[in-house]
mmCIF file of C-alpha atoms in Angstrom:
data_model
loop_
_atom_site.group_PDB
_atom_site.id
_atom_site.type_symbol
_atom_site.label_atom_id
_atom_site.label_comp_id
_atom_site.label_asym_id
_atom_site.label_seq_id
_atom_site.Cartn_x
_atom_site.Cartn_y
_atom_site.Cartn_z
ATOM 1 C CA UNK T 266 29.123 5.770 -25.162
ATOM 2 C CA UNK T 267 25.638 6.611 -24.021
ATOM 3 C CA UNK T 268 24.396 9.806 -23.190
ATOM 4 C CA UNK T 269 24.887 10.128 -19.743
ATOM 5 C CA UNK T 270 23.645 13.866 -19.649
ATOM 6 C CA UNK T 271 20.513 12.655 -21.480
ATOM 7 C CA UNK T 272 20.058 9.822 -18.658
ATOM 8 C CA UNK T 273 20.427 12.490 -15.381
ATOM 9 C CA UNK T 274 18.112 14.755 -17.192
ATOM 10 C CA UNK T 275 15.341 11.773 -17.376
ATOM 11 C CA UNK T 276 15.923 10.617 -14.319
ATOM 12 C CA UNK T 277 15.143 14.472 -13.355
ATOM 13 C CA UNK T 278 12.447 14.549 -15.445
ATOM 14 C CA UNK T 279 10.544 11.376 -13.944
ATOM 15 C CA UNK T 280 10.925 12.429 -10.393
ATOM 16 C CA UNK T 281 9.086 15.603 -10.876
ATOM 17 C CA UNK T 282 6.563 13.669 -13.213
ATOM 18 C CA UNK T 283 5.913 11.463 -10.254
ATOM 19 C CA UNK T 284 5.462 13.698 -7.109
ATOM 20 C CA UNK T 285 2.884 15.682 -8.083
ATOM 21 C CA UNK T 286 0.702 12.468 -8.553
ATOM 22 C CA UNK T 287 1.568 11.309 -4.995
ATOM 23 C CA UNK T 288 1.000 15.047 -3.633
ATOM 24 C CA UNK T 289 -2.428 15.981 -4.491
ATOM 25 C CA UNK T 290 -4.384 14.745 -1.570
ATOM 26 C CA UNK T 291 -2.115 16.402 0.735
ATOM 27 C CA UNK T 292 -2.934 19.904 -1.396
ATOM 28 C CA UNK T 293 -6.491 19.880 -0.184
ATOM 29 C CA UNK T 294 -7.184 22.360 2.390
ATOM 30 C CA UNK T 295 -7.590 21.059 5.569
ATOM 31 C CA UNK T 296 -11.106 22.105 6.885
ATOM 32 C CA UNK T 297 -12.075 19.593 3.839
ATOM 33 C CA UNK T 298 -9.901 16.964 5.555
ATOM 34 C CA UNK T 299 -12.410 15.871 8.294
ATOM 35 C CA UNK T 300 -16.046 16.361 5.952
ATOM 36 C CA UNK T 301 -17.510 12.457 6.362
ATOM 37 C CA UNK T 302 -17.224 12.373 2.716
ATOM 38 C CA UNK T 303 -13.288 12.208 2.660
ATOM 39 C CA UNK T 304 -13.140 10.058 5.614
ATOM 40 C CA UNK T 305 -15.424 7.555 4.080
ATOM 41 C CA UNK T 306 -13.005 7.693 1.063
ATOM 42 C CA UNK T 307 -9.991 7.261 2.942
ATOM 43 C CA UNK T 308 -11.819 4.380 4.867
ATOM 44 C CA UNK T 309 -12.724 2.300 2.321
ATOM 45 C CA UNK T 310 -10.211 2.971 -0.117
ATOM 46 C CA UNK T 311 -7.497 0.521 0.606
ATOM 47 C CA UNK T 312 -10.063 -2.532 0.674
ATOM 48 C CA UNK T 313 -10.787 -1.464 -2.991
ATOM 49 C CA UNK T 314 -6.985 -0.612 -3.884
ATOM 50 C CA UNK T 315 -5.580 -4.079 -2.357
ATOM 51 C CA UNK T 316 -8.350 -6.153 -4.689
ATOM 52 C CA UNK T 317 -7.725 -4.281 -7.486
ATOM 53 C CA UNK T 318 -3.797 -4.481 -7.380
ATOM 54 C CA UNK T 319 -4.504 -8.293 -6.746
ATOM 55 C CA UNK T 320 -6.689 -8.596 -9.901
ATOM 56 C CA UNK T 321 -3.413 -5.780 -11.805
ATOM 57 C CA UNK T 322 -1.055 -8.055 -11.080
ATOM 58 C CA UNK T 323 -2.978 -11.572 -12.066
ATOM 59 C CA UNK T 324 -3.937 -10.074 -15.157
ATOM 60 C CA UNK T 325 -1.512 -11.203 -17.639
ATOM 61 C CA UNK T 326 -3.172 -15.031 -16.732
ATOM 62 C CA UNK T 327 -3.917 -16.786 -20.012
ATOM 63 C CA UNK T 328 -7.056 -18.554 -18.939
ATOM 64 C CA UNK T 329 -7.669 -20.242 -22.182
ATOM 65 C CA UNK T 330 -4.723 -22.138 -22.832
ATOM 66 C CA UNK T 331 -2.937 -25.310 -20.461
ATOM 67 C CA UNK T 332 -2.243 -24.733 -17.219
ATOM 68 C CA UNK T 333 -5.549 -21.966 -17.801
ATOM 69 C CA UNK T 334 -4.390 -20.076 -15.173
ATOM 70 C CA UNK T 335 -4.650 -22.914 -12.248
ATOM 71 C CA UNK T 336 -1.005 -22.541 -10.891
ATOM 72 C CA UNK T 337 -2.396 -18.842 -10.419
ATOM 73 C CA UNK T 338 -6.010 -20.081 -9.274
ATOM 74 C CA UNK T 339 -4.368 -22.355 -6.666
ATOM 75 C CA UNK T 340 -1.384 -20.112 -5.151
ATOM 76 C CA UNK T 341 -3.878 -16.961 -4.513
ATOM 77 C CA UNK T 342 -5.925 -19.364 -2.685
ATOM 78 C CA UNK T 343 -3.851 -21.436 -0.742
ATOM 79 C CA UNK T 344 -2.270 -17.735 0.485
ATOM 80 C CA UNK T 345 -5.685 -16.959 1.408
ATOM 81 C CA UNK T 346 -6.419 -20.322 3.227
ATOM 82 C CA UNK T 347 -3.343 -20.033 4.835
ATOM 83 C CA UNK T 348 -3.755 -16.669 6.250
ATOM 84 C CA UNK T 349 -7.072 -17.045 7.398
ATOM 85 C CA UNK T 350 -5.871 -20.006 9.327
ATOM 86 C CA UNK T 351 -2.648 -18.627 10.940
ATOM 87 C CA UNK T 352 -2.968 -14.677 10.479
ATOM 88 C CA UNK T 353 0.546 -14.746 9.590
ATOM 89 C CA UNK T 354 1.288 -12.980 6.895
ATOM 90 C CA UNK T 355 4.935 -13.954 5.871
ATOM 91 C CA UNK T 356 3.479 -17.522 6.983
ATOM 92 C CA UNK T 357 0.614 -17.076 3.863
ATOM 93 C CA UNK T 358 3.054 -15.184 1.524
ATOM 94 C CA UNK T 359 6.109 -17.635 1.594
ATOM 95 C CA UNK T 360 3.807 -20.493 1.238
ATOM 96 C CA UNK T 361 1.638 -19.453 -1.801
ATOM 97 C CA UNK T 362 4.929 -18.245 -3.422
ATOM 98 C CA UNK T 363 6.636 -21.602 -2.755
ATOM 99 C CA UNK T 364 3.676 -23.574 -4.354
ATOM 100 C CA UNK T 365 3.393 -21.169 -7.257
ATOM 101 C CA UNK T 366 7.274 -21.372 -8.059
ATOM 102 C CA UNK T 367 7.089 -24.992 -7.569
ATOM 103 C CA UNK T 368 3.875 -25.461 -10.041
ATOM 104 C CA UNK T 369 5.374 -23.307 -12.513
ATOM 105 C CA UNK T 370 9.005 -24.291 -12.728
ATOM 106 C CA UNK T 371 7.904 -28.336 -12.430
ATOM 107 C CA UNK T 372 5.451 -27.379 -15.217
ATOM 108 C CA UNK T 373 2.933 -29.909 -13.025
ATOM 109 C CA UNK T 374 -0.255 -29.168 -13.547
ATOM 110 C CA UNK T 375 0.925 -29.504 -17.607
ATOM 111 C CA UNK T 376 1.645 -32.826 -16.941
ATOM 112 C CA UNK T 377 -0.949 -34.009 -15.164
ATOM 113 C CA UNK T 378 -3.309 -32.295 -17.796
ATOM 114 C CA UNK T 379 -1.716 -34.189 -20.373
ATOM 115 C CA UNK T 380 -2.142 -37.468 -19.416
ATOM 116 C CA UNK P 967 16.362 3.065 22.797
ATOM 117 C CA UNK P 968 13.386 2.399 24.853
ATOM 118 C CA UNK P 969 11.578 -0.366 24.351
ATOM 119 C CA UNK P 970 8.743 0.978 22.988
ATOM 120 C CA UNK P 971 10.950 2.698 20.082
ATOM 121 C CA UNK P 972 12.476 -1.027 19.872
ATOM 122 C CA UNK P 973 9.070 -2.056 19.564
ATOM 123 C CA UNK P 974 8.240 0.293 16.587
ATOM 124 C CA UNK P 975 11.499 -0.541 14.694
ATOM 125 C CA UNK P 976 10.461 -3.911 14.603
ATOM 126 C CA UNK P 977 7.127 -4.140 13.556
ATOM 127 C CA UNK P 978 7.655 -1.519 10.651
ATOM 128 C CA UNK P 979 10.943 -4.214 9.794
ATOM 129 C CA UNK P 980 8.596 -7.354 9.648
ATOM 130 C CA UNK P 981 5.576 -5.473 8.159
ATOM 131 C CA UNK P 982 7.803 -4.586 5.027
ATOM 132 C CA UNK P 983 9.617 -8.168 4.869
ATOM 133 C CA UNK P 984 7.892 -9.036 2.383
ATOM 134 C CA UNK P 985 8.052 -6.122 0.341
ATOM 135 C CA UNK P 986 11.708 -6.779 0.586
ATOM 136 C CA UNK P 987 11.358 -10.154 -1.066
ATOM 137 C CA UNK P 988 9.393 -8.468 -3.531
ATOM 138 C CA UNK P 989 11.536 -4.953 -4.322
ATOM 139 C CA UNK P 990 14.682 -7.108 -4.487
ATOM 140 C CA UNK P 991 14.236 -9.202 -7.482
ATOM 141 C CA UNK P 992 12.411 -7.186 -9.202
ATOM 142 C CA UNK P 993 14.472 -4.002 -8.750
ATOM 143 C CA UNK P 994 17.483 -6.447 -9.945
ATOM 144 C CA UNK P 995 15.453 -7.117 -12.689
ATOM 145 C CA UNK P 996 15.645 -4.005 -13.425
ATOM 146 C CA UNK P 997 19.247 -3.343 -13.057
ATOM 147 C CA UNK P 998 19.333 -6.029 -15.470
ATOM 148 C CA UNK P 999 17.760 -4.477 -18.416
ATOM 149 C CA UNK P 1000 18.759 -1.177 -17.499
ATOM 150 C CA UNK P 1001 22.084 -2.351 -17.630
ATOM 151 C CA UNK P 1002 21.685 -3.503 -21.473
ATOM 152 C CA UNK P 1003 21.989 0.370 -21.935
ATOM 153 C CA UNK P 1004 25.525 0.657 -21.466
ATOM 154 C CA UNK P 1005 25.379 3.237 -18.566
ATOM 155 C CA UNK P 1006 27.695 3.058 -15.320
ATOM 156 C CA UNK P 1007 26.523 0.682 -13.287
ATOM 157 C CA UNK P 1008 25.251 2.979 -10.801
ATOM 158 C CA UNK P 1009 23.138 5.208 -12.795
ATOM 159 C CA UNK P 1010 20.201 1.834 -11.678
ATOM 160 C CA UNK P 1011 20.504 2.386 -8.004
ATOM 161 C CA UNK P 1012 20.403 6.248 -9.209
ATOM 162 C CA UNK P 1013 16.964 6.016 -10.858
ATOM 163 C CA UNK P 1014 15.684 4.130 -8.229
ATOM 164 C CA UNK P 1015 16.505 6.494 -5.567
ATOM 165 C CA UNK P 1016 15.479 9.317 -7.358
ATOM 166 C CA UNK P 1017 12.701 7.780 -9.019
ATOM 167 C CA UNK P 1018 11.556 5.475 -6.749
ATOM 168 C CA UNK P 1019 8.405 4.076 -9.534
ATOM 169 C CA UNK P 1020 8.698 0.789 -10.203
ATOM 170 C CA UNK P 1021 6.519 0.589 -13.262
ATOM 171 C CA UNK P 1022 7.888 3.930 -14.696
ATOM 172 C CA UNK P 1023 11.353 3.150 -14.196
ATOM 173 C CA UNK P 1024 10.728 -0.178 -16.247
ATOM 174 C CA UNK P 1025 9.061 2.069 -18.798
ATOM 175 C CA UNK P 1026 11.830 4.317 -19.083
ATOM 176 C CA UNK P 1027 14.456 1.338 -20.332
ATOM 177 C CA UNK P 1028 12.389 1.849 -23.591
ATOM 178 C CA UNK P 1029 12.307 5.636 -23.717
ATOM 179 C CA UNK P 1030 15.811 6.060 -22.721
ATOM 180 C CA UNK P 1031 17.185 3.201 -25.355
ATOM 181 C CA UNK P 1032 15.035 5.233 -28.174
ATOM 182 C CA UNK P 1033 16.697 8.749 -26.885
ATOM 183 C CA UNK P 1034 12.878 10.011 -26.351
ATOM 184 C CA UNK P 1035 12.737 13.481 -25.760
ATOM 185 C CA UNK P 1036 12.405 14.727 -22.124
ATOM 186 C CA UNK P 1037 8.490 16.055 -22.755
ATOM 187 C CA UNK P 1038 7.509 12.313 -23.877
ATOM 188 C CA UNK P 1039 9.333 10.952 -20.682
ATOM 189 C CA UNK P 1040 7.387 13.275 -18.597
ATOM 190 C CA UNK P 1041 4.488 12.608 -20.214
ATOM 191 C CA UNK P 1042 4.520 8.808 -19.969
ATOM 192 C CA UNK P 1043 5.740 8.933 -16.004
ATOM 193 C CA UNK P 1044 2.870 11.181 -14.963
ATOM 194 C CA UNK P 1045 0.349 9.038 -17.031
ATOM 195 C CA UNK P 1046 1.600 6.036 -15.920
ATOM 196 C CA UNK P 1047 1.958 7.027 -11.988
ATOM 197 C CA UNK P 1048 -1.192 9.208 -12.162
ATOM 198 C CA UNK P 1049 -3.183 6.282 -10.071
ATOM 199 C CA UNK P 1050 -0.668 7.370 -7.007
ATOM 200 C CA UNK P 1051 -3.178 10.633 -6.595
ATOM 201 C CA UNK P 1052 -5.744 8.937 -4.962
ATOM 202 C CA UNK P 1053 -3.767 7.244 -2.329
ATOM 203 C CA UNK P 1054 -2.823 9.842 0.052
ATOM 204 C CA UNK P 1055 -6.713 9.918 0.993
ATOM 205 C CA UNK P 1056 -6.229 7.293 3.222
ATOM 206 C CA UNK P 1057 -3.257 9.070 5.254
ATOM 207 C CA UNK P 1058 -3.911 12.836 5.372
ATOM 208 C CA UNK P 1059 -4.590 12.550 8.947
ATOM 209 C CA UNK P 1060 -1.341 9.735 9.728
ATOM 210 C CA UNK P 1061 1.257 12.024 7.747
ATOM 211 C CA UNK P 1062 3.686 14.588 9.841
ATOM 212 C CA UNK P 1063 1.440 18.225 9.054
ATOM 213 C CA UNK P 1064 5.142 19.424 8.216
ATOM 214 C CA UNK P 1065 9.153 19.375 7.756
ATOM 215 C CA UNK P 1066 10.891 17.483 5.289
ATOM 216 C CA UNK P 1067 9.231 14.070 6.658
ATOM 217 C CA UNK P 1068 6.406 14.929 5.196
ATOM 218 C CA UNK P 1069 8.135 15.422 1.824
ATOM 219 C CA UNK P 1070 9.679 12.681 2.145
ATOM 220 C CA UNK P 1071 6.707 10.429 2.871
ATOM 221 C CA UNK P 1072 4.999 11.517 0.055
ATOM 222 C CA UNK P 1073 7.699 10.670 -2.474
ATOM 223 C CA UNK P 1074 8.085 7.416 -0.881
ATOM 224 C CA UNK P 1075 4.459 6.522 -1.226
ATOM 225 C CA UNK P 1076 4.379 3.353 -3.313
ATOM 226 C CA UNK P 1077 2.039 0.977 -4.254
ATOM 227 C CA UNK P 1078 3.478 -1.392 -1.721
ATOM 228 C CA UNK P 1079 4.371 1.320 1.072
ATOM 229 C CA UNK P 1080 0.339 2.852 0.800
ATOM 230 C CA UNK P 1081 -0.666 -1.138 1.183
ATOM 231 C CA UNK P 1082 1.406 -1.599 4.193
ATOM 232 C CA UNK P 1083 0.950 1.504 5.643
ATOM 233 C CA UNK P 1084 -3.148 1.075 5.714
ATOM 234 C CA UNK P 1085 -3.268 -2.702 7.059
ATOM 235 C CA UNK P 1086 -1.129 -1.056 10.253
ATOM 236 C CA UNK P 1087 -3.690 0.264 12.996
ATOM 237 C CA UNK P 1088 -2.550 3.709 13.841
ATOM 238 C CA UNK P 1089 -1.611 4.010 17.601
ATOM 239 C CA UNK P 1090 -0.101 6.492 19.438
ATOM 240 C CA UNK P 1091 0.071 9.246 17.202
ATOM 241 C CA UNK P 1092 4.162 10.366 17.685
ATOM 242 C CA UNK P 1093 4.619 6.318 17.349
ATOM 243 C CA UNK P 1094 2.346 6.207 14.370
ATOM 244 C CA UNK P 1095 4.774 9.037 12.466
ATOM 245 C CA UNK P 1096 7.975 7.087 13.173
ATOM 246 C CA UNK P 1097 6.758 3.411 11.821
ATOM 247 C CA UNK P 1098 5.241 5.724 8.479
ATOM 248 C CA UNK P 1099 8.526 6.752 8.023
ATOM 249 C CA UNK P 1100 10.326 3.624 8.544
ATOM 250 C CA UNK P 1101 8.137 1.817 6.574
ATOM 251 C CA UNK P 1102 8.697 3.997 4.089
ATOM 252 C CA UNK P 1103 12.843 4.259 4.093
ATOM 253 C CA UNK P 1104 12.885 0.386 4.403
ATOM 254 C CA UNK P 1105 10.890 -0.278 1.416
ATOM 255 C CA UNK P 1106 12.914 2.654 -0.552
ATOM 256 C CA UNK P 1107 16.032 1.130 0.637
ATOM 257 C CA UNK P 1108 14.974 -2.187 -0.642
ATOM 258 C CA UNK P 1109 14.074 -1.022 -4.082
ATOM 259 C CA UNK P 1110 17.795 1.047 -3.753
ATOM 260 C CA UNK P 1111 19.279 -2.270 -2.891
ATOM 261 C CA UNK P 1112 17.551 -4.338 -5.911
ATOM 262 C CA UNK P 1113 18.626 -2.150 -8.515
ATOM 263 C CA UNK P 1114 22.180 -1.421 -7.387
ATOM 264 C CA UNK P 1115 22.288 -5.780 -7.550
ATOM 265 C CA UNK P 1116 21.165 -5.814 -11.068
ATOM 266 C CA UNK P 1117 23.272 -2.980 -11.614
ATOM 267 C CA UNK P 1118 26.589 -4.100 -10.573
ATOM 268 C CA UNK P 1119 25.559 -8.306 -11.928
ATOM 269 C CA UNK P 1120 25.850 -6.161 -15.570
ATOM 270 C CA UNK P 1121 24.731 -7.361 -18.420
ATOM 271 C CA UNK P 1122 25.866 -11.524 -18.718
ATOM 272 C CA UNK P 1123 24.817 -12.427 -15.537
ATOM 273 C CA UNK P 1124 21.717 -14.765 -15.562
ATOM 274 C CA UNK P 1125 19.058 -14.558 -12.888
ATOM 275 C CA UNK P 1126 16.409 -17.054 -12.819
ATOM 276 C CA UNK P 1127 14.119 -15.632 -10.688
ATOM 277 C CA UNK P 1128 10.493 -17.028 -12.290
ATOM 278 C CA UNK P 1129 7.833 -17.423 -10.326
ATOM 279 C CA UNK P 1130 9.231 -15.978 -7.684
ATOM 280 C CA UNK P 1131 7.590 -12.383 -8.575
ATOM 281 C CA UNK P 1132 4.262 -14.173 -7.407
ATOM 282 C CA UNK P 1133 5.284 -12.468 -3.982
ATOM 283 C CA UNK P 1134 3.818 -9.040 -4.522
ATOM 284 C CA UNK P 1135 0.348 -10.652 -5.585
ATOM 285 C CA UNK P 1136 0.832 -13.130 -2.581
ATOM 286 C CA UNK P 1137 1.351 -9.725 -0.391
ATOM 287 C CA UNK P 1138 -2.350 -7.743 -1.680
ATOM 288 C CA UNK P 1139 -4.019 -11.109 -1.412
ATOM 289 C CA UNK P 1140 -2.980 -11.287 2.402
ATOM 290 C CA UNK P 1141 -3.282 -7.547 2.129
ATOM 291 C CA UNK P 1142 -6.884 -7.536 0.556
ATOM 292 C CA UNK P 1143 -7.369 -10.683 3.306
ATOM 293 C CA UNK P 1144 -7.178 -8.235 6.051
ATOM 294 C CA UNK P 1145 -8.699 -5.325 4.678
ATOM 295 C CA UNK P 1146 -11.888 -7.588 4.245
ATOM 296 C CA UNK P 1147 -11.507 -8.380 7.768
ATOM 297 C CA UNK P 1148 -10.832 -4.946 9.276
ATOM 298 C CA UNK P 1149 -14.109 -3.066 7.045
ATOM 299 C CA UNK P 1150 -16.182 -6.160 7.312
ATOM 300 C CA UNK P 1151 -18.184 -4.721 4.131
ATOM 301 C CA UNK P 1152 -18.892 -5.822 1.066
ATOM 302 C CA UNK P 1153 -19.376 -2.656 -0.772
ATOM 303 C CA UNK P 1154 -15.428 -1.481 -1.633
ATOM 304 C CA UNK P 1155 -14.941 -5.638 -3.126
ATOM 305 C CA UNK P 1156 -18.042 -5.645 -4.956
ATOM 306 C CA UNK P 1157 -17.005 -1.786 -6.592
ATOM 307 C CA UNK P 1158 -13.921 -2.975 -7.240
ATOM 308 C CA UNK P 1159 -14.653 -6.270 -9.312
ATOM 309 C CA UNK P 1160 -17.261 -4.205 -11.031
ATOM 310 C CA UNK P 1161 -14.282 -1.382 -11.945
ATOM 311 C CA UNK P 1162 -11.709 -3.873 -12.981
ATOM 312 C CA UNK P 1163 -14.326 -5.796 -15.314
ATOM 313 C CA UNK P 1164 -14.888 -2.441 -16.473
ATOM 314 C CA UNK P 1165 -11.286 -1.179 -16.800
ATOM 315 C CA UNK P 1166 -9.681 -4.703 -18.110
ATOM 316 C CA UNK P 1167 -12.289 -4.362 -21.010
ATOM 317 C CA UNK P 1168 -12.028 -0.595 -21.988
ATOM 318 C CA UNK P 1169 -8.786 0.415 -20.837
ATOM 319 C CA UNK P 1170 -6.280 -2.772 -20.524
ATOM 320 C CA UNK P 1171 -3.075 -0.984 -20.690
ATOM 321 C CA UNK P 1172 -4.522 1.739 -17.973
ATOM 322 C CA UNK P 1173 -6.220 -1.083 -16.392
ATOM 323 C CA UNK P 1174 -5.470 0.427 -12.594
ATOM 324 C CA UNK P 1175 -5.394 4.501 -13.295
ATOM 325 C CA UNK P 1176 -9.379 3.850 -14.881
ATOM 326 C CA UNK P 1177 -10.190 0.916 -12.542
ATOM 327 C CA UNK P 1178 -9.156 3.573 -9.604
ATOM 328 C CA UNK P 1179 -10.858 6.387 -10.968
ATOM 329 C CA UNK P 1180 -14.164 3.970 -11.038
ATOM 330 C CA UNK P 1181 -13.753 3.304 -7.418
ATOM 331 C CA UNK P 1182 -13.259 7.100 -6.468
ATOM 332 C CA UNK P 1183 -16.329 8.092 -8.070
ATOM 333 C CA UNK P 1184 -18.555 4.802 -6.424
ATOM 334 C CA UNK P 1185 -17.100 6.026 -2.937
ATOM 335 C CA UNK P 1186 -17.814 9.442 -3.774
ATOM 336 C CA UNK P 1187 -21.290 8.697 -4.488
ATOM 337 C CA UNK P 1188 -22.201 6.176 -1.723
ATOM 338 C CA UNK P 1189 -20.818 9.233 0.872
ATOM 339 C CA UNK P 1190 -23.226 10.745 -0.218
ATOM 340 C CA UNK P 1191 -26.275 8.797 -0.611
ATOM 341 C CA UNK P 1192 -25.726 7.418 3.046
ATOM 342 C CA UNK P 1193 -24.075 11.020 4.140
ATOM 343 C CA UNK P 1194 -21.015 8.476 5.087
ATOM 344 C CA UNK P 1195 -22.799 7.640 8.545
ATOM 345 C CA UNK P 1196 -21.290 3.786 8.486
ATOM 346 C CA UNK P 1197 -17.992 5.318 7.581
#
């Protein structure tokens, strides 16, 4: 029987290890708030934070080794193609997912390597 | 409901749509595992409510199956969620000034709610405040709904769900798409491939927290050097 004391406790524990994380921009006073320095932060930030959570969650890609990352290589850009084409962003995601699932699961681009 | 709250409800339910097809296999995923640990089946949905950190609640199967003590789980959560701080820079002026919304926002603010929230163009501002905070509940309830899945599938269920995770990346690309369309600069891509070169080399397993931190300073420092004038 597992702790369950042990488990509400953690669970406790991680909550209040998380907030304070999430809270500290909001702590700065707020005469600071509208200085062109912040602002240019806050403005360019995201552009910055979307690539880089792109390139966190690609980066487990062996690049090295068949397929060498090309089921990756291919879905990111066919999202890409397809969202600059249609601006539709379900439209881009459900399509680059499809392909991926379908390259990985067929094993496709293994096979046509091999041959 | 007038239309224009109808409006609002729908765009923050089809902005987060995909987060939903991302949040709900992953957080069964983690019901899964969590579920290997012999608790009540709702003790997943539990630590994704209260939790509500992906990554750190993945961490925790580990640190809860080795009975870690309380000071290393706090420890590991704060270092592990630490890259959260410099999100809220981009929505101190968007977030309610006060009441429990605010709190609430905060909590909520995910990787995947701060990516939505900053490809929507803010609007009216009273309009702006109610799609942050759907946004926000939907995704939470999403996560909620994934783990309380794994949770009650227990332990020999079998969920193939390869490849399909490829839908959060698929979401920043589109999201990173339209950020490069909305700034129409090159600066925050090219400071970012530098910083993740950087981090992937001499911090791999805080790859985002140091990439982050690289970013921060670069914007920090181009502010000033240009006193932020194309900001």
């Amino acid at each position: 029987m597992p702790d369950r004391a042990y488990a509400l406790k953690a669970f406790a524990v991680m909550a209040a290890a998380t907030f304070p994380s999430r809270l500290f921009p909001f702590m700065i006073p707020k005469r600071w708030r509208e200085s062109r320095r912040l602002r240019f932060i806050g403005e360019n930030l995201p552009a910055s934070a979307m690539f880089l959570l792109v390139v966190y969650c690609l980066k487990g890609t062996v690049f090295v080794a068949p397929p060498y990352g090309l089921p990756e290589v291919f879905s990111v850009a066919a999202v890409v193609v397809v969202h600059l084409w249609r601006r539709n962003g379900l439209l881009s995601i459900g399509s680059g997912t499809g392909l991926y699932v379908l390259l990985v699961r067929t094993g496709a681009i293994e096979r046509l390597l091999a041959r | 409901m007038s239309e224009r709250a109808t409006a609002v409800r729908r765009a923050a339910f089809s902005a987060t749509l995909p987060v939903l097809f991302g949040y709900l296999p992953l957080g069964t995923a983690f019901g899964l595992l969590f579920g290997t640990l012999d608790y009540p089946w709702y003790f997943s949905p539990l630590s994704g409510a209260v939790v509500f950190a992906g990554a750190a609640q993945f961490l925790s199967i580990g640190l809860l199956a080795a009975h870690a003590s309380l000071t290393s789980v706090f420890a590991a959560t704060l270092f592990l969620n630490l890259r959260h701080m410099f999100y809220g820079f981009s929505l101190l002026r968007r977030f309610p000034e006060r009441g429990w919304r605010r709190f609430y926002l905060i909590f909520a603010l995910t990787d995947e709610t701060y990516s939505i929230l900053t490809a929507a163009k803010p609007g009216d501002r009273g309009e702006d405040e109610s799609f942050i905070f759907r946004v926000a509940a939907l995704n939470h309830s999403y996560w909620v709904a994934g783990c309380a899945l794994g949770g009650l599938l227990g332990r020999g269920a079998r969920f193939d769900a390869r490849g399909f995770d490829f839908v959060l990346t698929a979401l920043f690309v589109v999201l990173s798409v339209e950020q490069a369309l909305a700034v129409k600069r090159a600066f925050p891509f090219v400071v970012a491939a530098a910083a993740a070169a950087f981090a992937l080399r001499a911090f791999p397993n805080q790859m985002l927290l140091a990439s982050l931190t690289f970013v921060f300073a670069a914007l920090l420092w181009r502010a000033r050097n240009d006193g932020g004038v194309h900001a």
